[in-house]
Tab-separated table of C-alpha atoms in Angstrom:
chain	number	residue	atom	x	y	z
N	1	MET	CA	-2.837	-12.563	22.114
N	2	PRO	CA	-6.271	-12.125	23.652
N	3	SER	CA	-9.265	-14.001	22.408
N	4	SER	CA	-10.696	-12.321	19.367
N	5	THR	CA	-14.211	-12.637	20.697
N	6	THR	CA	-13.792	-9.002	21.702
N	7	LEU	CA	-12.785	-8.242	18.152
N	8	VAL	CA	-15.348	-10.066	16.073
N	9	GLY	CA	-18.056	-10.983	18.530
N	10	ARG	CA	-17.532	-14.758	18.227
N	11	GLN	CA	-14.872	-17.401	18.610
N	12	PRO	CA	-12.076	-16.980	16.046
N	13	ARG	CA	-11.782	-19.201	13.029
N	14	THR	CA	-8.811	-21.549	12.621
N	15	VAL	CA	-6.931	-21.494	9.335
N	16	GLY	CA	-7.350	-24.786	7.498
N	17	TRP	CA	-4.398	-26.900	6.403
N	18	GLY	CA	-5.631	-26.639	2.837
N	19	LEU	CA	-4.995	-22.888	2.828
N	20	VAL	CA	-1.609	-23.437	4.454
N	21	GLY	CA	-0.802	-25.972	1.735
N	22	LEU	CA	-1.704	-23.510	-1.021
N	23	ALA	CA	0.520	-20.911	0.636
N	24	ALA	CA	3.372	-23.419	0.824
N	25	ILE	CA	3.070	-24.151	-2.905
N	26	ALA	CA	3.041	-20.434	-3.643
N	27	ALA	CA	6.083	-19.799	-1.414
N	28	ILE	CA	8.121	-22.596	-2.981
N	29	THR	CA	7.184	-21.432	-6.480
N	30	VAL	CA	8.112	-17.837	-5.695
N	31	PHE	CA	11.423	-18.881	-4.145
N	32	ALA	CA	12.310	-20.815	-7.292
N	33	TRP	CA	11.211	-17.872	-9.436
N	34	GLN	CA	13.288	-15.409	-7.417
N	35	ILE	CA	16.517	-17.328	-7.999
N	36	THR	CA	15.975	-18.253	-11.641
N	37	VAL	CA	13.786	-15.878	-13.664
N	38	ILE	CA	15.601	-12.746	-12.489
N	39	PRO	CA	18.826	-14.396	-11.321
N	40	MET	CA	19.839	-13.566	-7.774
N	41	HIS	CA	23.452	-13.303	-8.937
N	42	ASN	CA	22.703	-10.548	-11.451
N	43	PRO	CA	24.900	-7.678	-10.176
N	44	PHE	CA	22.209	-5.055	-10.800
N	45	TYR	CA	18.775	-6.728	-10.993
N	46	GLY	CA	19.366	-9.503	-8.454
N	47	LEU	CA	16.973	-9.180	-5.535
N	48	LEU	CA	19.750	-8.330	-3.078
N	49	HIS	CA	22.134	-6.565	-5.477
N	50	ASN	CA	20.901	-2.995	-5.682
N	51	GLY	CA	19.811	-1.108	-2.576
N	52	VAL	CA	20.196	2.300	-4.212
N	53	ASP	CA	17.460	3.923	-2.130
N	54	LEU	CA	19.000	2.565	1.059
N	55	ARG	CA	22.274	4.154	-0.040
N	56	VAL	CA	20.477	7.488	-0.419
N	57	TYR	CA	18.911	7.061	3.023
N	58	ARG	CA	22.349	6.436	4.541
N	59	ALA	CA	23.796	9.427	2.688
N	60	GLY	CA	20.960	11.603	3.964
N	61	GLY	CA	21.569	10.400	7.507
N	62	HIS	CA	25.278	11.092	7.079
N	63	THR	CA	24.583	14.762	6.348
N	64	VAL	CA	22.830	15.027	9.702
N	65	LEU	CA	25.952	13.799	11.491
N	66	THR	CA	28.361	15.939	9.459
N	67	ALA	CA	26.249	19.110	9.100
N	68	ALA	CA	26.566	18.882	5.320
N	69	PRO	CA	23.675	20.307	3.229
N	70	LEU	CA	20.874	17.827	2.639
N	71	TYR	CA	18.963	19.303	-0.295
N	72	HIS	CA	21.356	21.592	-2.170
N	73	HIS	CA	22.857	18.866	-4.351
N	74	SER	CA	22.532	15.203	-5.260
N	75	LEU	CA	23.768	12.800	-2.593
N	76	ILE	CA	24.609	9.767	-4.734
N	77	ALA	CA	25.244	10.130	-8.475
N	78	ASP	CA	22.235	12.160	-9.673
N	79	LEU	CA	19.902	11.064	-6.863
N	80	ASP	CA	18.523	13.732	-4.525
N	81	PHE	CA	17.138	13.299	-1.036
N	82	THR	CA	13.419	13.960	-1.569
N	83	TYR	CA	11.951	13.139	1.843
N	84	PRO	CA	11.162	15.566	4.678
N	85	PRO	CA	14.131	16.406	6.934
N	86	PHE	CA	12.832	14.238	9.785
N	87	ALA	CA	13.500	11.194	7.610
N	88	ALA	CA	17.184	12.128	7.394
N	89	VAL	CA	17.308	12.403	11.182
N	90	LEU	CA	15.740	8.955	11.415
N	91	PHE	CA	18.238	7.515	8.926
N	92	ALA	CA	21.299	8.902	10.713
N	93	PRO	CA	22.031	5.642	12.627
N	94	LEU	CA	22.186	3.750	9.317
N	95	SER	CA	25.239	5.777	8.329
N	96	LEU	CA	27.115	4.549	11.410
N	97	VAL	CA	27.377	1.015	10.008
N	98	GLY	CA	28.664	-0.157	6.664
N	99	PHE	CA	26.299	-0.619	3.753
N	100	ALA	CA	26.422	-4.417	3.997
N	101	GLY	CA	25.411	-4.337	7.658
N	102	ALA	CA	22.693	-1.742	7.043
N	103	ALA	CA	21.332	-3.777	4.138
N	104	LEU	CA	21.152	-6.968	6.198
N	105	LEU	CA	19.298	-5.148	8.964
N	106	TRP	CA	16.967	-3.509	6.437
N	107	TRP	CA	16.117	-6.722	4.605
N	108	ALA	CA	15.570	-8.594	7.867
N	109	ALA	CA	13.278	-5.835	9.116
N	110	ILE	CA	11.272	-5.940	5.868
N	111	GLY	CA	10.837	-9.698	6.268
N	112	VAL	CA	9.709	-9.407	9.880
N	113	VAL	CA	7.263	-6.607	9.068
N	114	LEU	CA	5.763	-8.606	6.192
N	115	VAL	CA	5.214	-11.638	8.434
N	116	ILE	CA	3.630	-9.522	11.187
N	117	THR	CA	1.474	-7.641	8.673
N	118	VAL	CA	0.081	-10.891	7.282
N	119	LEU	CA	-0.397	-12.363	10.756
N	120	LEU	CA	-2.183	-9.348	12.221
N	121	GLY	CA	-4.104	-8.819	9.000
N	122	PHE	CA	-5.673	-12.247	9.340
N	123	ARG	CA	-6.114	-11.741	13.081
N	124	SER	CA	-8.101	-8.584	12.370
N	125	LEU	CA	-10.297	-10.670	10.085
N	126	GLY	CA	-11.142	-13.063	12.898
N	127	TYR	CA	-8.578	-15.868	12.659
N	128	ARG	CA	-6.969	-17.543	15.656
N	129	ALA	CA	-3.242	-16.815	16.122
N	130	ASP	CA	-2.170	-20.453	16.360
N	131	ALA	CA	0.659	-22.383	14.739
N	132	ARG	CA	-1.254	-22.674	11.485
N	133	LEU	CA	-1.697	-18.920	11.157
N	134	TRP	CA	1.961	-18.324	12.006
N	135	THR	CA	2.950	-20.833	9.340
N	136	LEU	CA	0.591	-19.256	6.831
N	137	SER	CA	1.991	-15.822	7.635
N	138	VAL	CA	5.588	-16.855	7.018
N	139	LEU	CA	4.687	-18.613	3.771
N	140	LEU	CA	2.601	-15.714	2.452
N	141	ALA	CA	5.330	-13.242	3.441
N	142	ILE	CA	7.630	-15.196	1.117
N	143	ALA	CA	4.983	-15.432	-1.600
N	144	VAL	CA	4.203	-11.696	-1.676
N	145	THR	CA	7.823	-10.921	-2.546
N	146	ALA	CA	6.756	-11.811	-6.106
N	147	LEU	CA	4.450	-8.792	-6.166
N	148	GLU	CA	6.264	-5.973	-7.946
N	149	PRO	CA	5.818	-3.361	-5.166
N	150	VAL	CA	7.259	-5.753	-2.560
N	151	ARG	CA	10.083	-7.063	-4.743
N	152	THR	CA	11.081	-3.529	-5.687
N	153	THR	CA	10.943	-2.486	-2.026
N	154	ILE	CA	13.466	-5.231	-1.186
N	155	TRP	CA	15.522	-4.658	-4.326
N	156	LEU	CA	15.931	-0.904	-3.831
N	157	GLY	CA	15.903	-0.922	-0.030
N	158	GLN	CA	12.732	1.158	0.131
N	159	ILE	CA	10.803	2.245	3.223
N	160	ASN	CA	7.173	1.952	2.144
N	161	VAL	CA	6.508	-1.388	3.875
N	162	PHE	CA	7.384	0.204	7.213
N	163	LEU	CA	5.139	3.205	6.606
N	164	MET	CA	2.249	0.941	5.634
N	165	PHE	CA	2.743	-1.067	8.816
N	166	LEU	CA	2.765	2.075	11.000
N	167	ILE	CA	-0.569	3.116	9.509
N	168	LEU	CA	-2.147	-0.328	9.778
N	169	ALA	CA	-0.875	-0.720	13.342
N	170	ASP	CA	-2.337	2.654	14.298
N	171	LEU	CA	-5.730	2.328	12.617
N	172	VAL	CA	-6.364	-1.443	12.553
N	173	PHE	CA	-3.986	-3.700	14.462
N	174	CYS	CA	-3.962	-1.820	17.790
N	175	ASP	CA	-7.603	-2.813	18.185
N	176	LEU	CA	-6.504	-6.413	18.707
N	177	ASN	CA	-4.885	-5.633	22.052
N	178	ARG	CA	-6.243	-2.194	23.013
N	179	PRO	CA	-9.703	-1.974	21.441
N	180	HIS	CA	-10.817	0.900	23.665
N	181	PHE	CA	-7.653	2.966	23.397
N	182	ARG	CA	-8.897	6.411	22.420
N	183	VAL	CA	-5.700	7.933	21.021
N	184	ARG	CA	-5.398	7.204	17.325
N	185	GLY	CA	-3.601	8.816	14.420
N	186	PHE	CA	-0.299	9.760	16.079
N	187	TRP	CA	1.749	7.117	14.280
N	188	VAL	CA	0.100	7.979	10.991
N	189	GLY	CA	1.403	11.495	11.596
N	190	ILE	CA	4.894	10.122	12.234
N	191	ALA	CA	4.671	8.225	8.935
N	192	ALA	CA	3.667	11.471	7.189
N	193	GLY	CA	6.702	13.166	8.713
N	194	ILE	CA	8.923	10.548	7.087
N	195	LYS	CA	7.140	10.643	3.736
N	196	LEU	CA	4.355	13.105	3.016
N	197	THR	CA	1.878	10.754	1.304
N	198	PRO	CA	0.428	9.266	4.553
N	199	GLY	CA	-0.845	12.751	5.375
N	200	PHE	CA	-3.712	11.871	3.029
N	201	PHE	CA	-5.192	9.847	5.894
N	202	VAL	CA	-6.290	13.087	7.530
N	203	LEU	CA	-8.952	13.340	4.812
N	204	TYR	CA	-9.991	9.767	5.524
N	205	LEU	CA	-10.374	10.403	9.235
N	206	LEU	CA	-12.255	13.643	8.632
N	207	ALA	CA	-14.597	11.799	6.237
N	208	LEU	CA	-15.283	9.353	9.083
N	209	ARG	CA	-15.732	12.296	11.479
N	210	ARG	CA	-13.059	10.813	13.716
N	211	TRP	CA	-11.891	14.186	14.961
N	212	ARG	CA	-9.516	12.999	17.658
N	213	ALA	CA	-7.726	10.645	15.304
N	214	ALA	CA	-7.326	13.423	12.710
N	215	ILE	CA	-5.885	15.676	15.407
N	216	GLY	CA	-3.574	12.822	16.355
N	217	VAL	CA	-2.188	12.741	12.803
N	218	VAL	CA	-1.549	16.485	12.883
N	219	ALA	CA	0.106	16.172	16.294
N	220	GLY	CA	2.371	13.343	15.187
N	221	PHE	CA	3.363	15.239	12.051
N	222	ALA	CA	4.042	18.391	14.083
N	223	VAL	CA	6.382	16.408	16.329
N	224	THR	CA	8.431	15.304	13.311
N	225	VAL	CA	8.670	18.866	12.001
N	226	ALA	CA	9.713	20.179	15.409
N	227	VAL	CA	12.347	17.485	15.910
N	228	ALA	CA	13.823	18.161	12.480
N	229	PHE	CA	13.958	21.922	13.102
N	230	VAL	CA	15.814	21.302	16.370
N	231	VAL	CA	18.335	18.880	14.854
N	232	ILE	CA	18.849	20.336	11.347
N	233	PRO	CA	17.211	23.774	11.292
N	234	GLY	CA	18.853	24.948	8.078
N	235	ASP	CA	17.836	21.914	6.020
N	236	SER	CA	14.354	22.034	7.525
N	237	GLY	CA	13.921	25.631	6.475
N	238	ASP	CA	15.189	24.850	2.981
N	239	TYR	CA	12.807	21.932	2.548
N	240	TRP	CA	9.617	23.639	3.694
N	241	THR	CA	10.301	26.905	1.853
N	242	THR	CA	12.090	25.785	-1.324
N	243	TYR	CA	12.122	22.063	-2.071
N	244	LEU	CA	8.644	20.978	-0.999
N	245	GLY	CA	6.647	19.970	-4.073
N	246	SER	CA	9.601	19.803	-6.480
N	247	ALA	CA	8.289	16.836	-8.444
N	248	ASP	CA	11.152	16.960	-10.956
N	249	ARG	CA	13.505	15.962	-8.139
N	250	VAL	CA	11.601	12.671	-7.881
N	251	GLY	CA	11.631	11.688	-11.556
N	252	ARG	CA	10.019	12.194	-14.939
N	253	VAL	CA	6.251	12.333	-14.540
N	254	ASP	CA	5.837	10.464	-17.840
N	255	SER	CA	8.000	7.592	-16.619
N	256	PRO	CA	6.309	4.174	-16.971
N	257	ALA	CA	7.099	3.644	-13.292
N	258	ASN	CA	4.882	6.584	-12.263
N	259	GLN	CA	1.748	4.653	-11.331
N	260	SER	CA	-0.381	7.632	-10.378
N	261	ILE	CA	-3.203	9.381	-12.203
N	262	ASN	CA	-0.801	12.138	-13.193
N	263	GLY	CA	1.619	9.509	-14.466
N	264	LEU	CA	-1.120	7.642	-16.344
N	265	ILE	CA	-2.219	10.728	-18.269
N	266	SER	CA	1.345	11.911	-18.879
N	267	GLN	CA	2.380	8.503	-20.238
N	268	LEU	CA	-0.578	8.422	-22.610
N	269	LEU	CA	0.284	11.919	-23.854
N	270	ALA	CA	3.814	10.697	-24.543
N	271	TYR	CA	2.773	7.459	-26.251
N	272	PHE	CA	0.218	9.078	-28.530
N	273	GLY	CA	2.540	11.996	-29.336
N	274	ALA	CA	0.626	14.955	-27.889
N	275	THR	CA	3.521	17.333	-28.540
N	276	HIS	CA	1.584	20.328	-27.207
N	277	PHE	CA	2.223	18.950	-23.715
N	278	ARG	CA	5.954	18.315	-24.203
N	279	HIS	CA	8.266	20.508	-22.150
N	280	PRO	CA	12.022	20.821	-21.540
N	281	TYR	CA	13.342	18.579	-18.780
N	282	ILE	CA	16.161	19.217	-16.341
N	283	ASP	CA	18.411	16.619	-18.003
N	284	GLY	CA	18.355	18.557	-21.270
N	285	GLY	CA	15.713	16.385	-22.922
N	286	THR	CA	11.956	16.728	-22.986
N	287	VAL	CA	9.131	15.386	-20.838
N	288	PHE	CA	5.398	15.053	-21.403
N	289	GLU	CA	3.437	16.529	-18.523
N	290	ALA	CA	-0.292	16.327	-17.993
N	291	PRO	CA	-1.588	19.856	-17.343
N	292	THR	CA	-2.870	20.509	-13.850
N	293	TRP	CA	-6.335	21.346	-15.162
N	294	VAL	CA	-6.553	17.808	-16.570
N	295	TRP	CA	-5.058	15.456	-14.003
N	296	VAL	CA	-6.084	17.224	-10.788
N	297	PRO	CA	-9.871	17.068	-11.500
N	298	VAL	CA	-9.523	13.401	-12.480
N	299	ALA	CA	-7.562	12.719	-9.309
N	300	ALA	CA	-10.188	14.590	-7.270
N	301	ILE	CA	-12.937	12.354	-8.647
N	302	VAL	CA	-10.934	9.244	-7.749
N	303	VAL	CA	-10.241	10.657	-4.283
N	304	VAL	CA	-13.953	11.240	-3.651
N	305	ALA	CA	-14.823	7.757	-4.900
N	306	GLY	CA	-12.016	6.195	-2.874
N	307	LEU	CA	-13.020	7.961	0.316
N	308	CYS	CA	-16.672	7.006	-0.230
N	309	ALA	CA	-15.671	3.361	-0.618
N	310	ALA	CA	-13.395	3.568	2.429
N	311	VAL	CA	-16.166	5.088	4.559
N	312	ILE	CA	-18.673	2.462	3.445
N	313	ALA	CA	-16.159	-0.298	4.168
N	314	TYR	CA	-15.523	1.159	7.618
N	315	ARG	CA	-19.223	1.391	8.405
N	316	ARG	CA	-19.688	-2.208	7.315
N	317	GLY	CA	-16.927	-3.266	9.696
N	318	TRP	CA	-14.358	-3.964	6.961
N	319	ARG	CA	-11.648	-1.970	8.699
N	320	LEU	CA	-8.639	-3.559	6.972
N	321	LEU	CA	-10.207	-3.017	3.564
N	322	SER	CA	-11.135	0.547	4.460
N	323	VAL	CA	-7.600	1.570	5.400
N	324	THR	CA	-6.166	-0.301	2.409
N	325	ILE	CA	-8.418	1.541	-0.043
N	326	THR	CA	-7.332	4.830	1.499
N	327	GLY	CA	-3.661	3.936	1.143
N	328	MET	CA	-4.115	3.041	-2.514
N	329	THR	CA	-6.128	6.193	-3.151
N	330	ALA	CA	-3.301	8.264	-1.680
N	331	ALA	CA	-0.846	6.630	-4.077
N	332	ALA	CA	-3.128	7.254	-7.068
N	333	ALA	CA	-3.704	10.909	-6.182
N	334	SER	CA	-0.044	11.694	-5.570
N	335	PRO	CA	1.700	13.604	-8.399
N	336	PHE	CA	4.311	10.847	-8.539
N	337	SER	CA	3.953	7.288	-7.237
N	338	TRP	CA	6.608	4.702	-7.956
N	339	GLY	CA	5.430	1.116	-8.195
N	340	HIS	CA	6.806	0.354	-4.739
N	341	HIS	CA	4.442	2.924	-3.233
N	342	TRP	CA	1.672	0.386	-3.856
N	343	VAL	CA	2.696	-2.062	-1.111
N	344	TRP	CA	-0.953	-1.726	-0.066
N	345	PHE	CA	-1.547	-4.672	-2.384
N	346	VAL	CA	-0.338	-6.889	0.482
N	347	PRO	CA	-3.299	-6.182	2.825
N	348	LEU	CA	-5.596	-6.119	-0.214
N	349	LEU	CA	-4.430	-9.646	-1.040
N	350	ILE	CA	-5.118	-10.701	2.551
N	351	VAL	CA	-8.687	-9.419	2.242
N	352	ALA	CA	-9.120	-11.121	-1.153
N	353	ILE	CA	-7.849	-14.443	0.210
N	354	ASP	CA	-10.202	-14.156	3.192
N	355	VAL	CA	-13.177	-13.482	0.932
N	356	ALA	CA	-12.359	-16.433	-1.325
N	357	TYR	CA	-11.516	-18.813	1.526
N	358	ARG	CA	-14.585	-18.136	3.630
N	359	GLY	CA	-16.814	-18.085	0.583
N	360	THR	CA	-15.578	-21.495	-0.514
N	361	LEU	CA	-16.048	-22.946	2.968
N	362	ALA	CA	-19.619	-21.659	3.061
N	363	ASP	CA	-20.593	-22.837	-0.408
N	364	ARG	CA	-18.477	-24.826	-2.878
N	365	ARG	CA	-20.267	-23.053	-5.713
N	366	ARG	CA	-18.316	-19.956	-4.668
N	367	LEU	CA	-15.043	-21.527	-5.750
N	368	TRP	CA	-14.896	-18.919	-8.508
N	369	TRP	CA	-14.353	-16.275	-5.803
N	370	TRP	CA	-10.685	-17.281	-5.928
N	371	VAL	CA	-10.537	-15.225	-9.118
N	372	LEU	CA	-10.211	-12.175	-6.828
N	373	PRO	CA	-6.782	-12.970	-5.315
N	374	VAL	CA	-5.594	-14.575	-8.559
N	375	ALA	CA	-6.487	-11.500	-10.630
N	376	LEU	CA	-4.804	-9.235	-8.071
N	377	VAL	CA	-1.596	-11.257	-8.244
N	378	LEU	CA	-1.626	-11.293	-12.050
N	379	ALA	CA	-2.026	-7.510	-12.216
N	380	THR	CA	0.676	-6.744	-9.651
N	381	PHE	CA	3.156	-9.573	-10.257
N	382	ALA	CA	6.789	-8.688	-10.934
N	383	TRP	CA	6.611	-9.684	-14.584
N	384	SER	CA	9.946	-9.393	-16.362
N	385	TYR	CA	11.081	-8.818	-19.922
N	386	ASN	CA	14.684	-9.290	-21.006
N	387	TRP	CA	15.998	-6.748	-23.496
N	388	TRP	CA	18.695	-9.081	-24.765
N	389	THR	CA	19.851	-6.661	-27.463
N	390	SER	CA	19.983	-3.588	-25.251
N	391	GLY	CA	23.648	-3.891	-24.468
N	392	ARG	CA	25.129	-3.351	-21.040
N	393	TYR	CA	22.911	-1.531	-18.545
N	394	GLN	CA	24.486	-0.409	-15.268
N	395	SER	CA	26.331	-3.487	-14.016
N	396	SER	CA	24.049	-5.944	-15.855
N	397	ASP	CA	24.940	-7.306	-19.284
N	398	HIS	CA	21.469	-6.312	-20.543
N	399	ALA	CA	18.405	-4.391	-19.388
N	400	ILE	CA	15.502	-6.183	-17.688
N	401	ALA	CA	12.052	-4.624	-17.404
N	402	ILE	CA	10.314	-5.527	-14.129
N	403	GLY	CA	6.614	-4.975	-13.476
N	404	VAL	CA	3.613	-4.919	-15.776
N	405	PHE	CA	4.015	-1.159	-16.305
N	406	MET	CA	7.523	-1.725	-17.684
N	407	MET	CA	6.462	-4.157	-20.391
N	408	PRO	CA	7.407	-3.193	-23.987
N	409	ARG	CA	5.302	-0.462	-25.555
N	410	TRP	CA	5.326	-1.151	-29.242
N	411	PRO	CA	4.312	1.462	-31.823
N	412	ASN	CA	0.565	1.815	-32.204
N	413	ALA	CA	0.338	-0.471	-35.250
N	414	HIS	CA	-2.769	-2.307	-34.033
N	415	TRP	CA	-5.614	-1.336	-31.735
N	416	TYR	CA	-4.431	-3.758	-29.075
N	417	ASP	CA	-1.023	-2.084	-28.905
N	418	GLY	CA	-2.634	1.123	-27.705
N	419	ALA	CA	-4.962	-0.795	-25.393
N	420	ALA	CA	-1.985	-2.576	-23.839
N	421	VAL	CA	-0.215	0.726	-23.216
N	422	VAL	CA	-3.318	2.163	-21.555
N	423	PHE	CA	-3.354	-0.819	-19.201
N	424	TYR	CA	0.388	-0.715	-18.560
N	425	SER	CA	0.254	3.006	-17.803
N	426	GLY	CA	-2.524	2.674	-15.240
N	427	ALA	CA	-2.408	-0.949	-14.097
N	428	TYR	CA	-2.233	-0.114	-10.409
N	429	VAL	CA	-4.788	2.665	-10.677
N	430	ALA	CA	-7.046	0.124	-12.397
N	431	VAL	CA	-6.716	-2.224	-9.410
N	432	LEU	CA	-7.807	0.637	-7.171
N	433	LEU	CA	-10.776	1.497	-9.383
N	434	VAL	CA	-11.967	-2.116	-9.454
N	435	THR	CA	-11.608	-2.337	-5.669
N	436	ILE	CA	-13.585	0.876	-5.229
N	437	ALA	CA	-16.322	-0.320	-7.583
N	438	VAL	CA	-16.692	-3.723	-5.910
N	439	THR	CA	-16.734	-2.144	-2.451
N	440	LEU	CA	-19.347	0.422	-3.415
N	441	VAL	CA	-21.592	-2.129	-5.120
N	442	VAL	CA	-21.395	-4.748	-2.386
N	443	GLY	CA	-21.286	-2.265	0.476
N	444	CYS	CA	-24.349	-0.363	-0.710
N	445	SER	CA	-26.352	-3.446	-1.605
N	446	ARG	CA	-26.078	-5.254	1.708
N	447	ARG	CA	-27.239	-4.292	5.178
N	448	SER	CA	-24.467	-3.584	7.680
N	449	VAL	CA	-24.016	-6.281	10.296
N	450	SER	CA	-21.352	-4.691	12.439
N	451	ASP	CA	-21.913	-5.561	16.089
N	452	GLU	CA	-19.123	-3.724	17.840
N	453	PRO	CA	-19.354	-0.002	18.712
N	454	ASP	CA	-16.445	2.284	17.933
N	455	VAL	CA	-14.695	4.290	20.600
N	456	ASP	CA	-14.845	7.377	18.410
N	457	GLY	CA	-18.543	7.089	18.541
N	458	TYR	CA	-20.329	4.992	15.933
N	459	SER	CA	-20.843	1.326	15.223
N	460	GLY	CA	-20.782	1.222	11.488
N	461	GLY	CA	-23.630	3.613	10.950
N	462	THR	CA	-24.007	6.884	12.833
N	463	PRO	CA	-20.864	9.018	12.865
N	464	ASP	CA	-19.618	11.173	15.713
N	465	ASP	CA	-20.980	14.534	16.545
N	466	GLU	CA	-18.483	17.368	16.633
N	467	SER	CA	-17.469	16.545	20.176
N	468	GLY	CA	-15.958	13.292	18.939
N	469	ASP	CA	-17.573	11.370	21.763
N	470	HIS	CA	-20.253	8.711	21.952
N	471	ALA	CA	-22.956	9.259	19.406
N	472	ASP	CA	-25.991	7.021	19.511
N	473	ARG	CA	-25.002	3.370	19.547
N	474	THR	CA	-26.770	0.583	17.757
N	475	ASP	CA	-29.025	-1.491	19.951
N	476	ASN	CA	-28.187	-5.071	19.083
N	477	ARG	CA	-31.505	-6.263	20.522
N	478	ASP	CA	-33.145	-4.967	17.360
N	479	ARG	CA	-30.946	-7.116	15.138
N	480	PRO	CA	-32.073	-10.417	13.646
N	481	GLN	CA	-30.333	-13.537	14.890
N	482	GLN	CA	-27.166	-14.241	12.895
N	483	ASP	CA	-27.851	-17.874	12.182
N	484	GLY	CA	-27.069	-17.957	8.507
N	485	GLY	CA	-30.624	-17.182	7.462
N	486	GLY	CA	-32.395	-13.929	6.741
N	487	GLN	CA	-30.990	-10.681	5.473
N	488	CYS	CA	-28.436	-10.154	8.209
N	489	GLY	CA	-27.230	-13.710	8.027
N	490	ARG	CA	-26.347	-13.313	4.382
N	491	GLY	CA	-25.356	-9.677	4.566
N	492	ASN	CA	-21.617	-9.981	5.127
N	493	ASP	CA	-20.634	-12.323	2.307
N	494	PHE	CA	-18.187	-9.843	0.818
N	495	ALA	CA	-16.279	-9.454	4.040
N	496	SER	CA	-16.307	-12.969	5.378
N	497	GLY	CA	-17.765	-15.431	2.936
N	498	ASP	CA	-20.393	-16.681	5.335
N	499	GLY	CA	-23.254	-15.275	7.317
N	500	SER	CA	-22.041	-16.535	10.671
N	501	ALA	CA	-19.026	-14.228	10.832
N	502	ALA	CA	-20.929	-11.093	11.573
N	503	THR	CA	-17.910	-8.819	11.804
N	504	SER	CA	-15.094	-11.001	10.647
N	505	SER	CA	-13.445	-8.398	8.454
N	506	GLY	CA	-12.374	-6.037	11.141
N	507	ALA	CA	-15.421	-4.496	12.813
N	508	THR	CA	-13.507	-3.419	15.871
N	509	PRO	CA	-13.870	-0.658	18.390
N	510	ASP	CA	-11.892	2.399	17.448
C-alpha cells in the first residue's frame, strides 16, 4: 500500500503491541465463548448450523436458472424472497454447488471481508499497514463475531457484511489507493440493487452536495435494474409493480428483532397493550403496527439529525465515522431492520477504539475514553438467554434468545420492567442516537482541522457548487501550526486522540 502521508498529511502511526495484546485477549475470549455459551454443536443455534438465509438465496438463484417464479410463493418453508430481482441473478451461481460447499465459501468470504474491513478501517484512520496491523485486523475480525449483528450474519448466512464493505470501499477505502479518482457512488448503487436500504446514501451524498457521487449511485442502481429485466423480465416486473414495499413479507413489524424506529414504536404498543393499533396478520393472528403518522415523522427527525451528524463528521475529516453514521441511520429509518442489518457497528467500533487508543497515548488521564468501545460492545453483544422450559424449538431441545433485544420481557410489574423493554426494543437505535449526539456536540464545538481537499470540491468546509467541481479550497497557509498547542492542535481530539494527527480519522480527498 502507498504511504498514508497522502491520506492524513503525516507519517502513519504504528499500532502498539499493547493494543494487539488486548485484541488477542478479546479474540481468545470470544472463541471460547462461541464454542461454549451457545454450543457450536447445537443443531439449530450453533454458529455454523443454520444458514437459512443462504438457503433462500440459493433457492432464489435456482429460480433464475429454471425460469420458476421468484415472488409468487415462498421458496423455503414459509420464507419469501424479499430482495430485488438483481440479487437473485447474483445468487444464481450459489445454486450450482451443494449447500455445504456454498456455506463454506460464504463463511470464508465473510471472514475475509471482516479482516479487510478492519485493516482498511484502521488504514483510513492513519495507521501503517504493517505486520502489527494485519495481526490486529485478524484478531479483531474474530472478536467482532461476538457482536450480535455479525454473529447473526454468520449464523443465518446473511449478506449485509458484503453490502457494508461495498459502500465503505466506494466512499472511504478507495481513497487509500486512488485519492483523486473522481467516480464515486457506483458500487453503492450496486449494493442498493441487491438490497434497497443502501439507496439511502443518495440523501447523504446530496446533503454533502457531492452531485457526481449521487449520480453514480443512481447509475449503479439503474444497471442492476436493467440487468435483472434482461435476465428475468417477468420477475422484475412483478417486483417493481406488486411486491415492492410489502413489509409483511419480511416479518412482523412488532417483532423484537425489528430494530428500527417503526419496530421500536410497534413493540412498545404491543408491550403496553395499545389494542387500538392491533391488526390482523397474514398468519391468522394479530400484529401491533405503529401508524404511519407516528413513526414516519419520528424517523424523519432521526434522519435529519443523522445526516447533520454525518455531514459535520465529513467536514471535520472523519470520513469513516460519517459513512458509518449514515449506514446506521438508514437501518433506523427503514420500516423493518433485523439485528443483522446493523453490521455498521463494526466500523463504529474501529472508530471508538481509535479514539480511546490515541487519547490514552496522548494523555493517561483519558484512560476513561475506553468506556466508548466497551459500552458499544455491551450494547451490541450477542447476549443469550436459555429458555430451558420452552420445550423443543426447531432442531434444538430448547429455545435460546440471542441479542439484547431478545431478552425476556416480563410483565410490567415494576417500573424497571417497562424501562428494560424500552431499551430492548430500541437498543440499536439508542446506539445511533448517542453516536449522533456525541458527533454533533464534539463536531460543533471544535474547529475543523482537515488539511486535505476533496476531489468533489471542498476540504471539510465549503461544499461544491452545482457544477460539482472545485469550489474554493482552504489555504493551509492561514492555519496555525499543528504542534499540539493552540486551538487547532487540540481541535481533533474526538477523531484522533491527539493534536498531532490533524486528519487521522479519514480526511481524504474524495
